[in-house]
Short mmCIF file of C-alpha atoms and ligand atoms in Angstrom, two decimals:
data_model
loop_
_atom_site.label_atom_id
_atom_site.label_comp_id
_atom_site.label_asym_id
_atom_site.label_seq_id
_atom_site.Cartn_x
_atom_site.Cartn_y
_atom_site.Cartn_z
CA MET A 1 9.00 -22.25 44.24
CA ALA A 2 11.64 -21.12 41.77
CA ASP A 3 14.14 -23.76 42.80
CA ILE A 4 14.18 -26.48 40.17
CA ASN A 5 14.29 -29.02 42.99
CA HIS A 6 10.67 -28.31 43.67
CA HIS A 7 9.34 -28.31 40.15
CA LYS A 8 6.43 -30.56 39.40
CA HIS A 9 6.25 -31.63 35.80
CA SER A 10 3.63 -32.82 33.39
CA THR A 11 5.57 -34.02 30.38
CA LEU A 12 4.37 -37.56 29.76
CA SER A 13 2.00 -37.84 26.87
CA GLU A 14 -1.64 -37.63 27.85
CA ASN A 15 -2.54 -40.72 25.86
CA SER A 16 -0.36 -43.04 27.85
CA ALA A 17 -2.52 -45.51 29.78
CA ASP A 18 -3.45 -43.81 32.99
CA SER A 19 -4.64 -45.83 35.88
CA GLY A 20 -3.02 -43.59 38.37
CA ASP A 21 -5.60 -41.20 39.60
CA LYS A 22 -8.64 -43.39 39.99
CA PRO A 23 -7.77 -46.76 41.46
CA ASP A 24 -11.34 -48.01 41.42
CA LYS A 25 -12.03 -47.38 37.74
CA ASN A 26 -12.96 -50.67 36.07
CA SER A 27 -11.72 -49.83 32.62
CA GLU A 28 -8.29 -48.99 33.95
CA ASP A 29 -8.24 -52.22 35.87
CA VAL A 30 -8.92 -54.00 32.61
CA VAL A 31 -6.10 -52.13 30.92
CA VAL A 32 -3.69 -53.25 33.60
CA GLN A 33 -4.91 -56.83 33.51
CA ALA A 34 -4.79 -56.99 29.72
CA ARG A 35 -1.26 -55.65 29.78
CA HIS A 36 -0.34 -58.15 32.38
CA LYS A 37 -1.64 -60.99 30.20
CA ARG A 38 0.24 -59.73 27.16
CA ARG A 39 3.43 -59.63 29.17
CA GLY A 40 2.83 -63.11 30.60
CA ALA A 41 4.22 -65.00 27.65
CA MET A 42 7.32 -62.89 27.46
CA ILE A 43 7.93 -63.27 31.13
CA SER A 44 7.62 -67.02 31.14
CA SER A 45 10.13 -67.18 28.31
CA TYR A 46 12.46 -65.23 30.52
CA ALA A 47 12.02 -67.44 33.48
CA SER A 48 15.40 -66.87 35.03
CA ALA A 49 14.83 -63.21 35.71
CA GLN A 50 15.39 -62.95 39.41
CA ASP A 51 13.09 -60.70 41.36
CA LEU A 52 15.12 -59.45 44.26
CA ARG A 53 12.02 -58.40 46.10
CA SER A 54 10.43 -61.82 46.20
CA PRO A 55 12.93 -64.65 46.34
CA ASP A 56 10.68 -67.24 44.81
CA ALA A 57 12.03 -70.55 45.99
CA GLU A 58 10.29 -71.77 49.11
CA ASN A 59 13.55 -72.75 50.71
CA LYS A 60 14.83 -69.20 50.50
CA LYS A 61 11.99 -67.75 52.49
CA LYS A 62 13.63 -68.44 55.82
CA ASP A 63 17.00 -67.08 54.76
CA GLY A 64 15.38 -63.95 53.39
CA SER A 65 15.01 -62.68 56.91
CA SER A 66 18.71 -62.16 57.48
CA PRO A 67 21.25 -59.97 55.70
CA LYS A 68 23.07 -63.07 54.59
CA GLY A 69 19.86 -64.62 53.35
CA VAL A 70 18.92 -61.55 51.32
CA ILE A 71 22.37 -61.38 49.80
CA GLU A 72 22.71 -65.12 49.17
CA ALA A 73 19.33 -65.44 47.53
CA SER A 74 20.11 -62.52 45.27
CA LEU A 75 23.59 -63.78 44.47
CA GLU A 76 22.27 -67.19 43.48
CA GLY A 77 19.72 -65.70 41.15
CA LEU A 78 22.16 -63.32 39.53
CA GLU A 79 24.84 -65.98 39.16
CA SER A 80 22.43 -68.36 37.47
CA ASP A 81 21.28 -65.57 35.13
CA ILE A 82 24.82 -64.82 34.09
CA ALA A 83 25.83 -68.46 33.79
CA SER A 84 22.85 -69.44 31.63
CA PRO A 85 22.88 -67.68 28.30
CA GLU A 86 19.69 -69.42 27.21
CA ASP A 87 17.92 -67.99 30.23
CA SER A 88 19.35 -64.50 29.86
CA PRO A 89 19.59 -63.99 26.18
CA LYS A 90 20.29 -60.27 26.29
CA ALA A 91 23.94 -59.40 26.67
CA GLU A 92 23.00 -56.02 28.11
CA VAL A 93 20.87 -57.58 30.76
CA ARG A 94 23.63 -60.01 31.68
CA CYS A 95 26.00 -57.10 31.89
CA THR A 96 23.66 -55.21 34.25
CA HIS A 97 23.25 -58.33 36.31
CA ALA A 98 27.02 -58.74 36.47
CA GLY A 99 27.35 -55.25 37.94
CA ALA A 100 24.66 -55.94 40.48
CA LEU A 101 26.20 -59.30 41.24
CA SER A 102 29.47 -57.64 42.07
CA ASN A 103 27.71 -55.26 44.47
CA TRP A 104 25.81 -58.04 46.15
CA ARG A 105 29.06 -60.05 46.44
CA LYS A 106 30.75 -57.13 48.15
CA LEU A 107 27.91 -56.85 50.58
CA PHE A 108 28.13 -60.58 51.22
CA LYS A 109 31.87 -60.31 51.91
CA LEU A 110 31.24 -57.40 54.22
CA TRP A 111 28.86 -59.43 56.33
CA LYS A 112 31.06 -62.48 56.27
CA ARG A 113 33.96 -60.40 57.45
CA LYS A 114 32.13 -58.49 60.14
CA SER A 115 29.81 -61.09 61.55
CA GLU A 116 31.02 -63.36 64.32
CA LYS A 117 27.77 -65.30 64.50
CA PRO A 118 26.87 -68.13 62.15
CA PHE A 119 24.26 -66.77 59.77
CA SER A 120 21.99 -69.75 60.11
CA THR A 121 21.30 -68.95 63.75
CA PHE A 122 19.60 -65.64 62.98
CA PRO A 123 16.01 -65.52 64.08
CA GLN A 124 13.41 -64.43 61.57
CA LEU A 125 12.78 -60.78 61.03
CA VAL A 126 9.79 -59.02 62.44
CA VAL A 127 8.70 -55.92 60.61
CA PRO A 128 6.89 -53.50 62.93
CA ARG A 129 3.15 -53.60 62.27
CA LEU A 130 1.96 -50.54 64.06
CA SER A 131 -1.30 -49.83 62.33
CA ARG A 132 -2.46 -53.41 62.29
CA LYS A 133 -1.62 -53.94 65.95
CA ASN A 134 -3.32 -50.73 66.92
CA ASN A 135 -6.47 -51.73 65.16
CA SER A 136 -6.65 -55.35 66.15
CA SER A 137 -9.31 -54.80 68.79
CA LYS A 138 -11.72 -53.35 66.24
CA GLN A 139 -11.38 -55.99 63.56
CA GLU A 140 -15.07 -56.88 63.44
CA ASN A 141 -16.20 -53.98 61.24
CA PRO A 142 -13.43 -52.43 59.17
CA MET A 143 -15.59 -49.61 57.81
CA LEU A 144 -16.79 -48.55 61.25
CA ARG A 145 -13.28 -48.94 62.57
CA LYS A 146 -11.93 -46.58 59.92
CA LEU A 147 -14.64 -44.01 60.58
CA TYR A 148 -14.08 -44.33 64.29
CA ASN A 149 -10.33 -43.92 63.97
CA PHE A 150 -10.68 -41.05 61.57
CA LYS A 151 -13.18 -39.15 63.70
CA SER A 152 -11.52 -39.80 67.02
CA SER A 153 -7.99 -38.95 65.97
CA LEU A 154 -8.42 -35.86 63.79
CA GLU A 155 -9.43 -32.45 65.02
CA ASN A 156 -11.57 -30.13 62.95
CA PHE A 157 -9.96 -26.75 63.53
CA SER A 158 -11.73 -23.43 63.00
CA LEU A 159 -10.03 -20.67 61.06
CA SER A 160 -9.99 -18.50 64.17
CA GLN A 161 -8.06 -21.20 66.06
CA LEU A 162 -5.44 -21.30 63.32
CA ARG A 163 -5.29 -17.50 63.14
CA ALA A 164 -4.73 -17.33 66.86
CA ALA A 165 -2.02 -19.97 66.63
CA THR A 166 -0.10 -18.19 63.87
CA ASP A 167 -0.55 -14.52 64.78
CA ASN A 168 -3.05 -14.19 61.94
CA PHE A 169 -0.87 -16.13 59.50
CA ASN A 170 1.99 -13.74 60.06
CA ARG A 171 4.53 -14.32 57.29
CA GLU A 172 7.27 -14.40 59.87
CA ASN A 173 5.82 -17.73 60.92
CA ILE A 174 6.32 -19.31 57.52
CA ILE A 175 8.67 -22.26 57.97
CA GLY A 176 8.34 -23.90 54.59
CA ARG A 177 7.20 -23.33 51.07
CA GLY A 178 6.58 -26.09 48.60
CA GLY A 179 5.14 -26.31 45.12
CA TYR A 180 1.59 -26.25 46.45
CA ALA A 181 1.59 -24.78 49.89
CA GLU A 182 2.92 -22.44 52.52
CA VAL A 183 3.65 -23.99 55.87
CA TYR A 184 3.24 -21.90 59.04
CA LYS A 185 4.53 -22.61 62.49
CA GLY A 186 1.90 -22.13 65.20
CA ARG A 187 1.15 -22.68 68.84
CA LEU A 188 -2.25 -23.87 70.02
CA LYS A 189 -3.87 -22.58 73.22
CA ASP A 190 -2.74 -25.69 75.10
CA GLY A 191 0.86 -24.91 74.11
CA LYS A 192 1.18 -27.63 71.47
CA LEU A 193 3.41 -26.63 68.55
CA ILE A 194 1.94 -27.22 65.12
CA ALA A 195 2.75 -26.81 61.45
CA ILE A 196 -0.13 -25.63 59.27
CA LYS A 197 0.08 -26.51 55.61
CA ARG A 198 -2.06 -23.96 53.81
CA LEU A 199 -2.69 -24.87 50.19
CA THR A 200 -2.06 -21.74 48.19
CA LYS A 201 -1.26 -22.69 44.60
CA GLY A 202 -3.66 -23.54 41.79
CA ALA A 203 -7.35 -22.97 41.16
CA PRO A 204 -9.78 -23.61 44.05
CA ASP A 205 -10.83 -26.94 42.51
CA GLU A 206 -7.22 -28.05 42.23
CA ARG A 207 -6.58 -27.10 45.84
CA THR A 208 -9.57 -29.08 47.01
CA ALA A 209 -8.46 -32.07 44.97
CA GLY A 210 -4.91 -31.80 46.33
CA PHE A 211 -6.18 -31.41 49.88
CA LEU A 212 -8.45 -34.45 49.63
CA ALA A 213 -5.75 -36.54 47.96
CA GLU A 214 -3.22 -35.80 50.69
CA LEU A 215 -5.76 -36.14 53.48
CA GLY A 216 -7.01 -39.43 52.03
CA ILE A 217 -3.55 -40.93 52.34
CA ILE A 218 -2.11 -39.35 55.45
CA ALA A 219 -5.20 -40.00 57.55
CA HIS A 220 -4.44 -43.72 57.21
CA VAL A 221 -0.78 -43.43 58.07
CA ASN A 222 0.53 -44.00 61.58
CA HIS A 223 4.21 -44.66 62.14
CA PRO A 224 7.00 -42.98 64.14
CA ASN A 225 8.75 -42.16 60.87
CA THR A 226 5.86 -40.41 59.12
CA ALA A 227 4.58 -36.89 59.75
CA LYS A 228 1.79 -36.70 62.34
CA LEU A 229 -1.44 -35.21 61.06
CA ILE A 230 -3.50 -33.87 63.95
CA GLY A 231 -6.34 -32.16 62.12
CA CYS A 232 -7.54 -30.01 59.29
CA CYS A 233 -9.51 -26.87 58.55
CA ILE A 234 -11.55 -26.08 55.45
CA GLU A 235 -12.63 -22.62 56.48
CA GLY A 236 -11.06 -19.82 54.43
CA GLY A 237 -9.02 -22.28 52.37
CA MET A 238 -7.62 -25.74 52.74
CA HIS A 239 -5.39 -26.42 55.75
CA LEU A 240 -3.72 -29.54 57.04
CA VAL A 241 -2.48 -29.33 60.62
CA PHE A 242 0.55 -31.38 61.67
CA GLN A 243 2.61 -31.83 64.77
CA LEU A 244 5.62 -29.55 64.40
CA SER A 245 8.90 -31.24 63.56
CA PRO A 246 11.19 -28.74 65.30
CA LEU A 247 14.34 -29.29 63.24
CA GLY A 248 12.66 -28.67 59.89
CA ASN A 249 13.55 -30.67 56.83
CA LEU A 250 16.61 -32.76 56.00
CA ARG A 251 17.62 -30.55 53.08
CA SER A 252 18.21 -27.57 55.40
CA ALA A 253 19.89 -29.75 58.00
CA LEU A 254 22.21 -31.31 55.44
CA HIS A 255 22.82 -28.51 52.99
CA GLY A 256 21.87 -25.41 54.98
CA SER A 257 24.00 -23.08 57.03
CA LYS A 258 23.35 -24.73 60.38
CA GLY A 259 26.50 -26.83 60.24
CA THR A 260 27.18 -30.40 59.31
CA LEU A 261 25.07 -33.30 60.36
CA ASN A 262 27.43 -35.77 61.99
CA TRP A 263 27.63 -39.32 60.74
CA SER A 264 25.58 -40.98 63.47
CA LYS A 265 22.69 -38.59 62.80
CA ARG A 266 22.89 -39.29 59.06
CA TYR A 267 22.86 -43.00 59.71
CA LYS A 268 19.90 -42.65 62.07
CA ILE A 269 18.03 -40.64 59.44
CA ALA A 270 18.74 -43.29 56.79
CA LEU A 271 17.48 -46.08 59.04
CA GLY A 272 14.36 -44.24 60.16
CA THR A 273 13.44 -43.22 56.64
CA ALA A 274 13.88 -46.81 55.49
CA ASP A 275 11.61 -47.96 58.32
CA GLY A 276 9.00 -45.36 57.36
CA LEU A 277 9.07 -46.41 53.71
CA THR A 278 8.90 -50.09 54.62
CA TYR A 279 5.82 -49.30 56.64
CA LEU A 280 4.20 -47.44 53.74
CA HIS A 281 5.00 -50.15 51.20
CA GLU A 282 4.60 -53.31 53.17
CA THR A 283 3.05 -52.94 56.60
CA CYS A 284 0.48 -50.18 56.38
CA GLU A 285 -3.13 -51.24 55.87
CA ARG A 286 -2.91 -49.63 52.46
CA ARG A 287 -0.03 -50.18 50.08
CA ILE A 288 1.25 -46.64 49.64
CA ILE A 289 3.78 -45.34 47.13
CA HIS A 290 5.06 -41.94 48.22
CA ARG A 291 6.39 -40.78 44.82
CA ASP A 292 8.26 -37.75 46.12
CA ILE A 293 10.92 -39.03 48.49
CA LYS A 294 13.55 -36.28 48.74
CA ALA A 295 15.47 -34.38 51.38
CA ASP A 296 12.81 -31.63 51.58
CA ASN A 297 10.20 -34.24 52.46
CA ILE A 298 12.06 -35.74 55.39
CA LEU A 299 11.29 -33.80 58.56
CA LEU A 300 13.37 -34.06 61.72
CA THR A 301 12.18 -34.27 65.31
CA GLU A 302 14.24 -32.78 68.12
CA ASN A 303 16.05 -36.14 68.35
CA PHE A 304 16.82 -36.26 64.63
CA GLU A 305 14.22 -38.94 64.12
CA PRO A 306 13.18 -38.63 60.46
CA GLN A 307 9.52 -38.28 59.50
CA ILE A 308 8.38 -38.70 55.92
CA CYS A 309 6.03 -35.86 54.97
CA ASP A 310 4.20 -34.43 51.94
CA PHE A 311 1.84 -37.11 50.74
CA GLY A 312 0.54 -34.80 48.01
CA LEU A 313 1.69 -37.13 45.23
CA ALA A 314 1.30 -40.37 47.12
CA LYS A 315 -0.75 -43.16 45.60
CA TRP A 316 -2.63 -45.97 47.17
CA LEU A 317 -1.79 -49.06 45.11
CA PRO A 318 -4.39 -51.83 45.42
CA ARG A 319 -2.76 -55.14 46.41
CA GLN A 320 -3.81 -56.95 43.24
CA TRP A 321 -2.33 -54.27 41.00
CA THR A 322 1.23 -54.48 39.83
CA HIS A 323 1.68 -50.76 39.25
CA TYR A 324 0.21 -47.46 38.29
CA ASN A 325 0.82 -46.06 34.87
CA VAL A 326 0.57 -42.32 35.27
CA SER A 327 0.09 -39.80 32.52
CA LYS A 328 0.91 -36.79 34.68
CA PHE A 329 4.62 -36.61 35.22
CA GLU A 330 5.21 -35.19 38.69
CA GLY A 331 8.01 -35.33 41.19
CA THR A 332 11.45 -33.86 41.65
CA PHE A 333 14.47 -33.89 39.37
CA GLY A 334 17.37 -35.82 40.70
CA TYR A 335 15.14 -38.49 42.23
CA PHE A 336 13.32 -39.92 39.21
CA ALA A 337 13.58 -43.65 38.63
CA PRO A 338 14.24 -44.41 34.93
CA GLU A 339 11.12 -46.54 34.47
CA TYR A 340 9.01 -43.70 35.86
CA PHE A 341 10.72 -41.12 33.71
CA MET A 342 10.51 -43.24 30.56
CA HIS A 343 7.26 -45.12 30.98
CA GLY A 344 5.31 -43.42 33.79
CA ILE A 345 5.43 -46.64 35.82
CA VAL A 346 4.91 -46.20 39.52
CA ASP A 347 5.42 -48.92 42.09
CA GLU A 348 7.49 -49.48 45.21
CA LYS A 349 10.74 -49.47 43.25
CA THR A 350 10.12 -45.85 42.23
CA ASP A 351 10.48 -44.93 45.91
CA VAL A 352 13.42 -47.31 46.38
CA TYR A 353 15.34 -45.46 43.65
CA ALA A 354 14.60 -42.07 45.22
CA PHE A 355 15.65 -43.45 48.59
CA GLY A 356 18.95 -44.54 47.02
CA VAL A 357 19.55 -40.98 45.85
CA LEU A 358 18.73 -39.75 49.35
CA LEU A 359 21.31 -42.18 50.77
CA LEU A 360 23.89 -40.76 48.38
CA GLU A 361 23.08 -37.26 49.60
CA LEU A 362 23.63 -38.39 53.20
CA ILE A 363 26.90 -40.10 52.34
CA THR A 364 28.37 -37.45 50.09
CA GLY A 365 26.79 -34.25 51.36
CA ARG A 366 25.95 -33.41 47.74
CA LYS A 367 22.58 -32.07 46.70
CA ALA A 368 20.35 -34.15 44.48
CA LEU A 369 20.48 -31.23 42.07
CA ASP A 370 23.35 -28.90 42.77
CA ASP A 371 23.58 -25.13 42.44
CA GLN A 372 24.81 -25.42 38.84
CA GLN A 373 21.64 -27.37 38.07
CA GLN A 374 23.79 -30.44 37.65
CA SER A 375 21.48 -33.39 38.03
CA VAL A 376 22.66 -35.88 40.59
CA VAL A 377 21.35 -38.60 38.29
CA ILE A 378 24.15 -37.75 35.91
CA TRP A 379 26.67 -37.50 38.71
CA VAL A 380 25.51 -40.78 40.17
CA GLN A 381 25.57 -42.68 36.92
CA ILE A 382 28.75 -41.29 35.43
CA LEU A 383 30.93 -40.33 38.36
CA ALA A 384 29.64 -41.95 41.50
CA LYS A 385 28.73 -45.37 40.11
CA PRO A 386 32.35 -46.34 39.36
CA LEU A 387 33.30 -45.24 42.86
CA LEU A 388 30.43 -47.25 44.24
CA ASP A 389 31.40 -50.23 42.16
CA GLU A 390 34.93 -50.04 43.51
CA ASN A 391 33.69 -49.37 47.01
CA ASP A 392 35.98 -46.33 47.10
CA ILE A 393 34.53 -45.03 50.30
CA LYS A 394 36.99 -42.31 51.19
CA GLU A 395 36.36 -40.60 47.87
CA LEU A 396 32.63 -40.75 48.36
CA VAL A 397 32.16 -39.60 51.93
CA ASP A 398 31.30 -35.96 52.58
CA PRO A 399 34.70 -34.26 53.07
CA SER A 400 33.26 -32.14 55.86
CA LEU A 401 32.98 -35.30 57.99
CA GLY A 402 36.74 -35.80 57.90
CA ASP A 403 37.46 -39.25 59.31
CA ASN A 404 34.57 -39.06 61.74
CA TYR A 405 32.41 -41.85 60.51
CA ASP A 406 31.84 -45.50 61.15
CA VAL A 407 33.47 -47.33 58.25
CA GLU A 408 31.23 -50.35 58.51
CA GLU A 409 28.06 -48.25 58.49
CA VAL A 410 29.32 -46.24 55.54
CA GLU A 411 30.17 -49.40 53.63
CA ARG A 412 26.70 -50.78 54.27
CA MET A 413 25.08 -47.54 53.23
CA VAL A 414 27.19 -47.16 50.09
CA LEU A 415 26.45 -50.65 48.88
CA THR A 416 22.77 -50.36 49.74
CA ALA A 417 22.62 -47.07 47.83
CA SER A 418 24.30 -48.65 44.84
CA LEU A 419 21.62 -51.34 44.74
CA CYS A 420 18.76 -48.89 45.20
CA ILE A 421 19.86 -46.82 42.19
CA GLU A 422 20.19 -49.76 39.82
CA GLN A 423 18.70 -48.82 36.45
CA SER A 424 16.52 -51.88 36.41
CA PRO A 425 13.89 -51.97 39.15
CA LEU A 426 14.35 -55.72 39.04
CA LEU A 427 17.79 -55.33 40.56
CA ARG A 428 16.74 -52.97 43.32
CA PRO A 429 15.92 -54.43 46.73
CA GLN A 430 12.52 -53.96 48.31
CA MET A 431 12.41 -51.69 51.35
CA SER A 432 12.28 -54.49 53.93
CA GLN A 433 15.48 -55.84 52.37
CA VAL A 434 16.97 -52.35 52.49
CA VAL A 435 16.25 -52.24 56.23
CA ILE A 436 18.03 -55.54 56.72
CA LEU A 437 21.00 -54.46 54.62
CA LEU A 438 21.33 -51.10 56.36
CA ARG A 439 20.88 -52.33 59.90
CA GLY A 440 22.97 -55.45 59.64
CA ASP A 441 23.29 -58.43 61.87
CA ASP A 442 22.64 -56.81 65.24
CA TYR A 443 19.16 -55.76 64.20
CA VAL A 444 18.28 -59.15 62.86
CA ALA A 445 19.61 -60.82 65.99
CA GLU A 446 17.23 -58.68 68.06
CA CYS A 447 14.17 -59.80 66.17
CA SER A 448 11.96 -62.59 67.36
CA ASN A 449 10.84 -65.65 65.43
CA GLU A 450 7.42 -64.51 64.30
CA SER A 451 8.61 -63.13 60.96
CA GLN A 452 5.92 -62.46 58.39
CA HIS A 453 7.49 -61.04 55.31
CA PRO A 454 4.72 -59.74 53.16
CA SER A 455 4.83 -61.62 49.90
CA HIS A 456 5.23 -59.26 47.04
CA GLN A 457 3.78 -59.88 43.72
CA ARG A 458 5.73 -59.24 40.64
CA THR A 459 5.23 -55.69 39.48
CA TYR A 460 4.80 -54.28 36.05
CA SER A 461 8.07 -52.41 36.17
CA ASN A 462 9.86 -55.75 36.54
CA GLU A 463 8.15 -57.05 33.51
CA ILE A 464 8.79 -54.15 31.23
CA GLN A 465 12.42 -53.98 32.24
CA ASP A 466 12.84 -57.71 31.74
CA THR A 467 11.48 -57.68 28.28
CA GLN A 468 13.01 -54.59 26.81
CA GLU A 469 16.55 -54.13 25.73
CA TYR A 470 17.75 -51.55 28.16
CA ASN A 471 21.08 -51.03 26.47
CA SER A 472 23.68 -48.42 27.16
CA THR A 473 22.66 -46.21 24.23
CA LYS A 474 19.16 -45.92 25.59
CA HIS A 475 20.57 -45.28 29.01
CA ILE A 476 22.78 -42.43 27.78
CA ASN A 477 19.80 -41.04 25.86
CA ASN A 478 17.76 -41.09 29.05
CA ILE A 479 20.47 -39.25 30.91
CA ASN A 480 20.79 -36.69 28.11
CA ARG A 481 17.06 -36.18 28.10
CA LEU A 482 17.08 -35.63 31.85
CA ARG A 483 19.95 -33.18 31.46
CA GLU A 484 18.10 -31.24 28.75
CA ILE A 485 14.96 -30.93 30.82
CA ALA A 486 16.87 -30.18 34.01
CA LEU A 487 18.76 -27.41 32.24
CA GLY A 488 15.62 -26.17 30.51
CA SER A 489 17.16 -26.55 27.05
N1 ATP B 1 5.20 -30.82 60.35
C1 ATP B 1 6.15 -29.98 59.93
N2 ATP B 1 7.06 -29.50 60.80
C2 ATP B 1 8.04 -28.67 60.38
N3 ATP B 1 8.19 -28.24 59.12
C3 ATP B 1 7.30 -28.67 58.21
C4 ATP B 1 6.24 -29.56 58.55
N4 ATP B 1 5.54 -29.85 57.43
C5 ATP B 1 6.13 -29.16 56.44
N5 ATP B 1 7.19 -28.46 56.89
C6 ATP B 1 8.10 -27.60 56.09
O1 ATP B 1 7.41 -27.14 54.94
C7 ATP B 1 8.08 -27.60 53.75
C8 ATP B 1 7.05 -27.83 52.66
O2 ATP B 1 6.09 -28.78 53.09
P1 ATP B 1 5.44 -29.81 52.06
O3 ATP B 1 6.51 -30.57 51.39
O4 ATP B 1 4.41 -30.60 52.78
O5 ATP B 1 4.77 -28.77 51.03
P2 ATP B 1 4.45 -28.97 49.49
O6 ATP B 1 3.91 -27.70 48.96
O7 ATP B 1 3.60 -30.17 49.33
O8 ATP B 1 5.90 -29.23 48.91
P3 ATP B 1 6.34 -29.91 47.54
O9 ATP B 1 6.57 -28.83 46.57
O10 ATP B 1 7.58 -30.66 47.90
O11 ATP B 1 5.23 -30.82 47.15
C9 ATP B 1 8.84 -28.84 54.21
O12 ATP B 1 9.95 -29.11 53.36
C10 ATP B 1 9.27 -28.44 55.59
O13 ATP B 1 10.41 -27.60 55.55
#
């Protein structure tokens, strides 16, 4: 598609260590492990670096299941970093931490102000575990279970079935076009509405590879906030068949001509997308990094329930790995996390950053990349960040909403967004923390006591960001480089 929003790019140097495309390749595993070892010494000498995604002290584990706990644990870590020059020797890092500290403090105040319940009485958080629950009865043989699930749940469509459903792939039935595919609306004989993603771009081999890559991920995914794959067809091309999401994608709903999405719908979309991403990162049988979270890839059901779609770039990240280091630079301008853009590092925080940009779109009504090709990264960092830092909500909220929004929800969303778009992945929350921050006390109060926060290992992007001097000059250079590429100059 001509729109720069949809461009996929391959600009990272080919000789950068690539473990991204073949997770089972031994040599790449060794590269990652060797890197990890090299970094070890540096990390231990920087022991105070606080990983917001895995509050390390045992006694914080319980608190980590409430908004207050998440905020307090993070505040403590940031405060100790700033107060201990020998632990945080880099002035720039202290400065970044100070900014984050101020955001976390605001969030803390917000909860203190709004909550009538004592924090300590909150029960532990339960993250929904759909796929694991669903599969619990077939635990005895995981391989058979997977085959069984795969075969029983996916339909193998014939080309004639898809032709009949789409009036012979009538172009009037095209409901979406992406970088790789055309998507047709169709109706099966039993009346079920479907969306057929027909891979159209690239050489046949590339299409097959893309098809298998997407199928390999999406076939394992099962959550109310992810797109529902119902089958596939490999006759006359590569086709993935999904349940139709009748309201199309979020970009059209938010920026199209159909009118404004009201605040409660935006909030619902933010929450559902956060739930979907939490599932992919932390609850799904596989640890999945989506890598292309953007408004086009959030579909909407008739009830405005968001569904994450387009797993074409998604990566399965083995649990023992800290990250992928990709050589092929793909994704969408406006949503790139700095560590991905600069170093090709992919882990959960890459998605968290993109989710932060998505939150800003929902709050402000601005496009991630506007019609003047102005990158939202620049807008976010130069214009929006000061507003975020000052919590200047009226200035930030989409003017078309007028005063019709819930101030408390907006405040939560603004501050959560500001944390998600932190330059350092270290300072971004993990998605389960995002859910807690966005939903607030009521959600936590509803949860039962059987909380099992998945423990997250430290990721490579933490390490590299800890140990490099990410000073403001580099940051401006990054922004300029993004601007140059975005503007094609
Ligand atoms: N299940 C669905 N229901 C309704 N619309 C859909 C569905 N799946 C896809 N679409 C529409 O088709 C568009 C493109 O789909 P998708 O993102 O999967 O294609 P792609 O070629 O992989 O795109 P990209 O260039 O972002 O990688 C979506 O933005 C959406 O508008």
